[in-house]
Coordinates of C-alpha atoms in Angstrom, one line a residue:
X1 CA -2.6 2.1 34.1
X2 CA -4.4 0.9 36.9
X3 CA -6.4 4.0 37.0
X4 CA -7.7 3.3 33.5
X5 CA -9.4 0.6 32.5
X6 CA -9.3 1.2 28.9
X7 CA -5.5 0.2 29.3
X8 CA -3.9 -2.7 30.2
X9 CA -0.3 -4.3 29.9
X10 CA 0.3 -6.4 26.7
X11 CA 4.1 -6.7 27.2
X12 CA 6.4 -6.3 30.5
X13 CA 9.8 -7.5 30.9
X14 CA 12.9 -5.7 31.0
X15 CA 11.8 -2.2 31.2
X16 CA 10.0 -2.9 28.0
X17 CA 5.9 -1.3 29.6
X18 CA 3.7 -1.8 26.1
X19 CA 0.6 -0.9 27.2
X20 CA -2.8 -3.0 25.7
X21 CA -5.3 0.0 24.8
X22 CA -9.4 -0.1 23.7
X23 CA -9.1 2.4 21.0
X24 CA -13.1 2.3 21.6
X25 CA -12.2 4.9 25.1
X26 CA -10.7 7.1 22.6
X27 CA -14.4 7.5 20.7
X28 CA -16.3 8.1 24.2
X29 CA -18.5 11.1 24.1
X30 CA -16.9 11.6 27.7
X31 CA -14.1 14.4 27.2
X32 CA -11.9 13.0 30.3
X33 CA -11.9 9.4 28.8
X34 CA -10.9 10.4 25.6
X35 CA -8.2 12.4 26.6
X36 CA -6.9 9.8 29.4
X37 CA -6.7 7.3 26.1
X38 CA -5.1 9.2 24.3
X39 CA -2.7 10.4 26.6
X40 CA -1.9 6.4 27.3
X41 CA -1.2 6.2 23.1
X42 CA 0.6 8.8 23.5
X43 CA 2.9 7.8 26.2
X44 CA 3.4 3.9 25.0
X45 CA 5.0 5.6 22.0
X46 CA 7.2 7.6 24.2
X47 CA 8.0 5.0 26.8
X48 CA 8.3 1.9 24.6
X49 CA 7.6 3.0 20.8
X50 CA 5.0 0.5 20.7
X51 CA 1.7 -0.1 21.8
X52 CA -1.2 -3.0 21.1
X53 CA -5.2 -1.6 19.8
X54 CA -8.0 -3.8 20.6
X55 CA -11.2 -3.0 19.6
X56 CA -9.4 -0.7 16.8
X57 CA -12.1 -0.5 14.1
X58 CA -11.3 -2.6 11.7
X59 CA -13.6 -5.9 11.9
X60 CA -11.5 -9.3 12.8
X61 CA -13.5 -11.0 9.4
X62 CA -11.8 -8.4 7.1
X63 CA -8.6 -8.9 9.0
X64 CA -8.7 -13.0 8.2
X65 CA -10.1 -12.1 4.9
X66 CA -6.8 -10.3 4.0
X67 CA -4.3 -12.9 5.5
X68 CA -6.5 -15.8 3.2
X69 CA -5.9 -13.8 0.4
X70 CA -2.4 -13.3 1.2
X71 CA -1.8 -16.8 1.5
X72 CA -3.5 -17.2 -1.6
X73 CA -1.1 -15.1 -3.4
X74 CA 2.2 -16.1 -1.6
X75 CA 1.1 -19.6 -3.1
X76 CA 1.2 -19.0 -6.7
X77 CA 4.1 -20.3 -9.1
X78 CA 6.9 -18.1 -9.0
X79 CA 7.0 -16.8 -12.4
X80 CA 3.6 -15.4 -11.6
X81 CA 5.0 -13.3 -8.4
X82 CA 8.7 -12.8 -10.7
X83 CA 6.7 -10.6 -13.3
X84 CA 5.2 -8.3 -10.6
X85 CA 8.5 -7.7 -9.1
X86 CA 9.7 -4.5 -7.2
X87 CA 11.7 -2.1 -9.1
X88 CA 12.3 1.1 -7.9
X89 CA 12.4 2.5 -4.2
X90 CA 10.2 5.8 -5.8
X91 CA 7.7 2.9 -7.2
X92 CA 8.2 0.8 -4.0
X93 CA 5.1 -1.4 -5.2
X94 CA 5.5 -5.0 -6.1
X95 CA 6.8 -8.7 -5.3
X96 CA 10.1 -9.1 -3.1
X97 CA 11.4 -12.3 -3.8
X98 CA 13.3 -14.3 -0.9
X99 CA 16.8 -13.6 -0.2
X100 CA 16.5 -10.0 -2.0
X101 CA 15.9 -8.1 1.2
X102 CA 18.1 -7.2 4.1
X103 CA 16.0 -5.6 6.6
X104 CA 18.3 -2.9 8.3
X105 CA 18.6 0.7 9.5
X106 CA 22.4 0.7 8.3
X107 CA 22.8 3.0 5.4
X108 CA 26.6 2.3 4.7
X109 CA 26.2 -0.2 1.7
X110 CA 29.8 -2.2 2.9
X111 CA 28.3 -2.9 6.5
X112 CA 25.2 -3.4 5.0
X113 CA 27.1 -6.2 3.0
X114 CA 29.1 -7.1 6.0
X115 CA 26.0 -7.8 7.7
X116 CA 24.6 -9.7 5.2
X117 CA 26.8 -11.9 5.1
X118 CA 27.2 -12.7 8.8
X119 CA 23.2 -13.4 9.4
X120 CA 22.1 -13.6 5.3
X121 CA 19.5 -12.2 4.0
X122 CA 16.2 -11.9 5.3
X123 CA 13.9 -15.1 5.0
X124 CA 11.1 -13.7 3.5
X125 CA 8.8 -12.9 0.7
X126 CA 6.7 -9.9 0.2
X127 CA 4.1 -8.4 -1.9
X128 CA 3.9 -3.9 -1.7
X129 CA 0.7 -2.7 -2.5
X130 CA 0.8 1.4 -2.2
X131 CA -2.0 4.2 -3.1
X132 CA -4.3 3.6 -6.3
X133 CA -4.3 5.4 -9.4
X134 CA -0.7 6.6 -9.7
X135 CA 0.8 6.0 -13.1
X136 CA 4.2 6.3 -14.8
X137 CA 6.2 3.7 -13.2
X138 CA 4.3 4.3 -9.5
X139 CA 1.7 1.5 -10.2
X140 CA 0.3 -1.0 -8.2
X141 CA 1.2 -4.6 -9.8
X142 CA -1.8 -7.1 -9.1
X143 CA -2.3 -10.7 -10.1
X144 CA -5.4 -9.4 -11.7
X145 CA -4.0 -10.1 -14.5
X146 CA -3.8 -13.9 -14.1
X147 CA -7.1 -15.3 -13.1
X148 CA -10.5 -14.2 -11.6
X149 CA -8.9 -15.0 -8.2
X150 CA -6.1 -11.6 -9.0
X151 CA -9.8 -10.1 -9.2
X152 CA -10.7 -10.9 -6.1
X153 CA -6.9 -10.6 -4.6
X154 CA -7.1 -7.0 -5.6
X155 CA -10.8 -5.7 -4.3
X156 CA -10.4 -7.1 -1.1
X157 CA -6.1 -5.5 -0.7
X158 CA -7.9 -1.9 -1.8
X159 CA -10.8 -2.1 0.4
X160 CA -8.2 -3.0 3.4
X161 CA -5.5 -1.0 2.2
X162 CA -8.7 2.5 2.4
X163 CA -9.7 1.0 6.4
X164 CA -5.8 0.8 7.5
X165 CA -5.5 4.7 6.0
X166 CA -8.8 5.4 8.1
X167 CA -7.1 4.4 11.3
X168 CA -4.0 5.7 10.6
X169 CA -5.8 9.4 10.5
X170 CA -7.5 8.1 13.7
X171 CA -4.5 7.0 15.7
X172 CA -2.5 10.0 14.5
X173 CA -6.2 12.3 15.7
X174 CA -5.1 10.5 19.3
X175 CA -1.8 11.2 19.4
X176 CA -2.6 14.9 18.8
X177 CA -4.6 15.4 21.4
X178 CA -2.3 13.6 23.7
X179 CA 0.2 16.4 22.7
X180 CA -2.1 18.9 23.4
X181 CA -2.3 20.4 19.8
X182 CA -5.7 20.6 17.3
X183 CA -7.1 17.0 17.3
X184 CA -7.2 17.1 13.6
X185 CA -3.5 19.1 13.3
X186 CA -2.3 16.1 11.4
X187 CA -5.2 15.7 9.1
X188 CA -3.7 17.5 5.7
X189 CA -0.3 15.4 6.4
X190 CA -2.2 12.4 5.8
X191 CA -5.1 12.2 3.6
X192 CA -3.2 11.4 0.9
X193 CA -2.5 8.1 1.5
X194 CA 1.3 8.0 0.9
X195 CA 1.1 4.2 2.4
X196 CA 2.1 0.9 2.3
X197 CA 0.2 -2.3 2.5
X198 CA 3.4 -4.9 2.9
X199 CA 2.2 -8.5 2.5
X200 CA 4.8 -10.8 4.4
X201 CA 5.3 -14.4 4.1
X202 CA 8.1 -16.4 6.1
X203 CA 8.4 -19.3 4.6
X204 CA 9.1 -23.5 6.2
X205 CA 12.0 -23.1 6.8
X206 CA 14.6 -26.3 7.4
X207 CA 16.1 -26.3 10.9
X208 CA 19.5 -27.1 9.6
X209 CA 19.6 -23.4 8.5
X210 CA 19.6 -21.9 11.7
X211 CA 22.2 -24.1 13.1
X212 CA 23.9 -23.7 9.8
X213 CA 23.7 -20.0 10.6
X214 CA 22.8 -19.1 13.9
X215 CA 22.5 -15.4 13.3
X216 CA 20.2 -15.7 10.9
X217 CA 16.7 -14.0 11.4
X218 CA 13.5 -13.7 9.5
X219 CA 13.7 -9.7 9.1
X220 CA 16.7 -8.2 10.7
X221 CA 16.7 -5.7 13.5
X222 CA 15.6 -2.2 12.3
X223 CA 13.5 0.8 13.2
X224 CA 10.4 1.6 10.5
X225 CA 10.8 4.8 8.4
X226 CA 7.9 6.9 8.6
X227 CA 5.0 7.9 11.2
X228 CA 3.1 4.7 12.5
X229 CA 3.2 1.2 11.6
X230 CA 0.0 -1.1 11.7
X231 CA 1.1 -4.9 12.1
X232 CA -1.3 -7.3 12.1
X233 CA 0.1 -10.9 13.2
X234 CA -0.6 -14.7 12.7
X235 CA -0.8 -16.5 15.7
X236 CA 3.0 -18.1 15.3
X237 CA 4.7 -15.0 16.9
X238 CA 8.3 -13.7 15.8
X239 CA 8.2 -10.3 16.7
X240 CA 10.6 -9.3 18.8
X241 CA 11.2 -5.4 20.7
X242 CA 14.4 -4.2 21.5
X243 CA 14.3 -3.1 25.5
X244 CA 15.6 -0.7 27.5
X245 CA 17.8 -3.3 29.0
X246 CA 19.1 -4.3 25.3
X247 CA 17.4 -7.7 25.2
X248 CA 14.9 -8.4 22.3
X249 CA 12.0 -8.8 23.9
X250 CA 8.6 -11.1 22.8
X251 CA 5.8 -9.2 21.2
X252 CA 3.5 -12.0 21.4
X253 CA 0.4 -11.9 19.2
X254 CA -2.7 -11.0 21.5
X255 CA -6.2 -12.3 18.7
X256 CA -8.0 -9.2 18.0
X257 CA -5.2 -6.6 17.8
X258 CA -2.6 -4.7 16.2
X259 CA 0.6 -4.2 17.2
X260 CA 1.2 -0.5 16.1
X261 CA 4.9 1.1 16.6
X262 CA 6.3 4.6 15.9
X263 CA 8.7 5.4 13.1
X264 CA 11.3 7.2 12.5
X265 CA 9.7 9.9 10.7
X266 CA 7.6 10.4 13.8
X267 CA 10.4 10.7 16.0
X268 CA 12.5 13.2 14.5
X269 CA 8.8 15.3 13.7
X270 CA 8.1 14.8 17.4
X271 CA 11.6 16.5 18.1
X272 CA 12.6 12.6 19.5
X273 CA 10.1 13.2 22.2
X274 CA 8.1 10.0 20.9
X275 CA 10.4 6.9 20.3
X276 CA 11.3 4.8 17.1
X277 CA 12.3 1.6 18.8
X278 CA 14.3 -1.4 17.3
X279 CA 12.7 -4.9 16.5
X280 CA 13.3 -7.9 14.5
X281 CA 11.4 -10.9 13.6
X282 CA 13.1 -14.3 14.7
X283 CA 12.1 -18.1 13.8
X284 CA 9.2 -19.2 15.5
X285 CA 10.1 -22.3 17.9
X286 CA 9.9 -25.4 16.8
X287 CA 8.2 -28.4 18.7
X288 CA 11.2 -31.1 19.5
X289 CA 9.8 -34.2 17.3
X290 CA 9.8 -31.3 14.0
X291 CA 13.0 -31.2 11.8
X292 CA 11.4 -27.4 10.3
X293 CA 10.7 -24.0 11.9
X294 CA 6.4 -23.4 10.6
X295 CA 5.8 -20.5 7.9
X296 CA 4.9 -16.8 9.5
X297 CA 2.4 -14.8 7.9
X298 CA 1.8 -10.8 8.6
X299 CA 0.4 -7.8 7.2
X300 CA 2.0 -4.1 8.1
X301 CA 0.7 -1.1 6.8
X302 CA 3.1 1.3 6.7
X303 CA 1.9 4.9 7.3
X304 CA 3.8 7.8 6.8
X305 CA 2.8 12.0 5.8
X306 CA 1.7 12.6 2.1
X307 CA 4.7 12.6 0.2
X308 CA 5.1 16.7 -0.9
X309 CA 4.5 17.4 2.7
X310 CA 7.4 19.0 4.2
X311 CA 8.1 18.2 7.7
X312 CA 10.1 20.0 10.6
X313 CA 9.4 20.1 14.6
X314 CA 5.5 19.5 15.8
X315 CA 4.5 22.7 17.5
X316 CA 5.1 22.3 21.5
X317 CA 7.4 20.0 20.9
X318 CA 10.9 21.9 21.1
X319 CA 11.5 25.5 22.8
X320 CA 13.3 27.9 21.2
X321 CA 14.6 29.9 24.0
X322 CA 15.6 26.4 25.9
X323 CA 18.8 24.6 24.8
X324 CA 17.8 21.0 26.3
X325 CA 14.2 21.7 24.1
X326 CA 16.2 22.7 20.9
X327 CA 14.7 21.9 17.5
X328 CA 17.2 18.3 16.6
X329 CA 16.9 18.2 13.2
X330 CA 16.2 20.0 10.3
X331 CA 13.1 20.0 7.9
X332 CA 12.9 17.1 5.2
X333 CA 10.2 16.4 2.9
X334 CA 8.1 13.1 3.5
X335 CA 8.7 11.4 -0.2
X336 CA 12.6 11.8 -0.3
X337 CA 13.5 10.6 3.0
X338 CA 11.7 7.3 2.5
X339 CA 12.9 6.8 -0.5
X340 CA 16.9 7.5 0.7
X341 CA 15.8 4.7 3.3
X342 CA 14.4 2.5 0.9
X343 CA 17.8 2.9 -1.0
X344 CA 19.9 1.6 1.5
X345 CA 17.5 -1.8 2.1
X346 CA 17.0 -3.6 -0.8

């Protein structure tokens, strides 16, 4: 890294490298900068899963904007959020209620269950807000309905929801050319906007319920489902990454970036040669004279390829004629593989 000083280290303990990245290097005009950033994208993913974007496009005023509204939301009476609940994993749009959720990459619903009763369910609420203008039974569900504030609420989520896709294409553009395939290979796999803006809030939450049970977590450990994940954080911290040493690791919030991680989606596309790494979110610690654990607010937009896109090995990614560069898996189409993972959460 030292070589480049578009990159920098955001996290390093245990083996865990995430490397802290201007996304700015990866505009330059100069053909040797831009491909030395986005080889550095391209190799946090593969080293660590994860990296950190500063200077990533998307102004810190819209950002704040988006967690006020947020906030907004989260605080409404709970009939209001109850008649926009989640329904279906195809719809995946809608309000998550606390205590619903069990954040896992388990898919065997009596461990799931097992699990869930060891460390409860996740303490959390959510609002998902997916791609515009779908109808029969794929609709967003906004508080627009309610008040001139669910006006507001739902011009400012689309506007952020369209400049999260825009990066999404960029930061997928980077890890292209870091693979040495057409910058804009991935283009047509992502236009559509097959995504999800997740609204997260972790409520106060009484000490006694950690000590009560001290394996409880605020979202359990998991890998994300589909290409990239764009998590923007509050300054309380949570986020944890698994390392290579099996420790969970701090992803502590840097102001001015987002934390973006590979999925799983991407990894088996990538032929596993970019990583989907585990995380979790804990309690954020508590000052000694305080009897509660603060409330957590985030926002990740989840990115994945347009759902009728079918998707097998990335070109240079696997040799044929090479057993150790064999294609892993077999071809899947985008829409029903998040939707069998959706299954096996909620």
């Amino acid at each position: 890294m030292a070589d480049n000083p578009s990159v920098t280290s955001a996290v390093n303990v245990d083996n865990l490298d995430i490397p802290l990245i201007d996304f700015t290097a990866f505009q330059s005009s100069d053909p040797a900068t831009r491909q030395a950033t986005a080889s550095a994208i391209l190799s946090g993913f593969q080293r660590a899963g994860f990296i950190y974007l500063r200077n990533h496009g998307i102004d810190s005023k819209a950002v704040q904007t988006a967690f006020g509204e947020s906030a907004k939301f989260f605080a409404r009476p709970l009939p209001q959020k109850e008649a926009l609940a989640w329904t279906t994993p195809e719809a995946n749009r809608g309000y998550v209620r606390q205590g619903r959720e069990k954040t896992t990459d388990l898919t065997d619903p009596a461990e799931i269950e097992r699990v869930r009763a060891l460390e409860g369910a996740d303490i959390k609420e959510s609002l998902e807000i997916g791609r515009e203008g779908l109808s029969n039974g794929l609709e967003n569900k906004w508080p627009d309905v309610y008040d001139d504030e669910g006006k507001v609420f739902k011009k400012i989520m689309l506007e952020f929801f369209e400049q999260c896709k825009d990066l999404h294409v960029e930061v997928m553009r980077a890890i292209a050319v870091g693979l040495g395939i057409d910058e804009k290979w991935f283009d047509s796999f992502c236009d559509g906007g097959d995504n999800t803006l997740r609204l997260l809030h972790y409520p106060e939450v009484d000490a006694n319920v950690f000590k009560e049970k001290p394996n409880s977590v605020r979202a359990g450990a998991h890998t994300d489902y589909g290409s990239i994940t764009l998590l923007f954080q509050d300054d309380r911290g949570g986020l944890q990454v698994l390392s290579p040493k099996n420790t969970y690791v701090n992803a502590t919030p840097i102001p001015g970036t987002i934390v973006v991680n590979a999925g799983d989606l991407l990894a088996r596309w990538s032929n596993d040669t970019i990583k989907s790494t585990k995380h979790r979110v804990v309690q954020p610690p508590a000052r000694a004279d305080e009897d509660k654990y603060p409330a957590r607010y985030s926002m990740a937009y989840f990115c994945n390829p347009n759902f009728d896109r079918f998707i097998e090995a990335i070109p240079g990614t696997y040799d044929k004629a090479l057993e150790e560069k064999k294609i892993k898996y077999s071809g899947v189409n985008s829409g029903d593989y998040l939707v069998q993972r959706l299954t096996a959460t909620y």
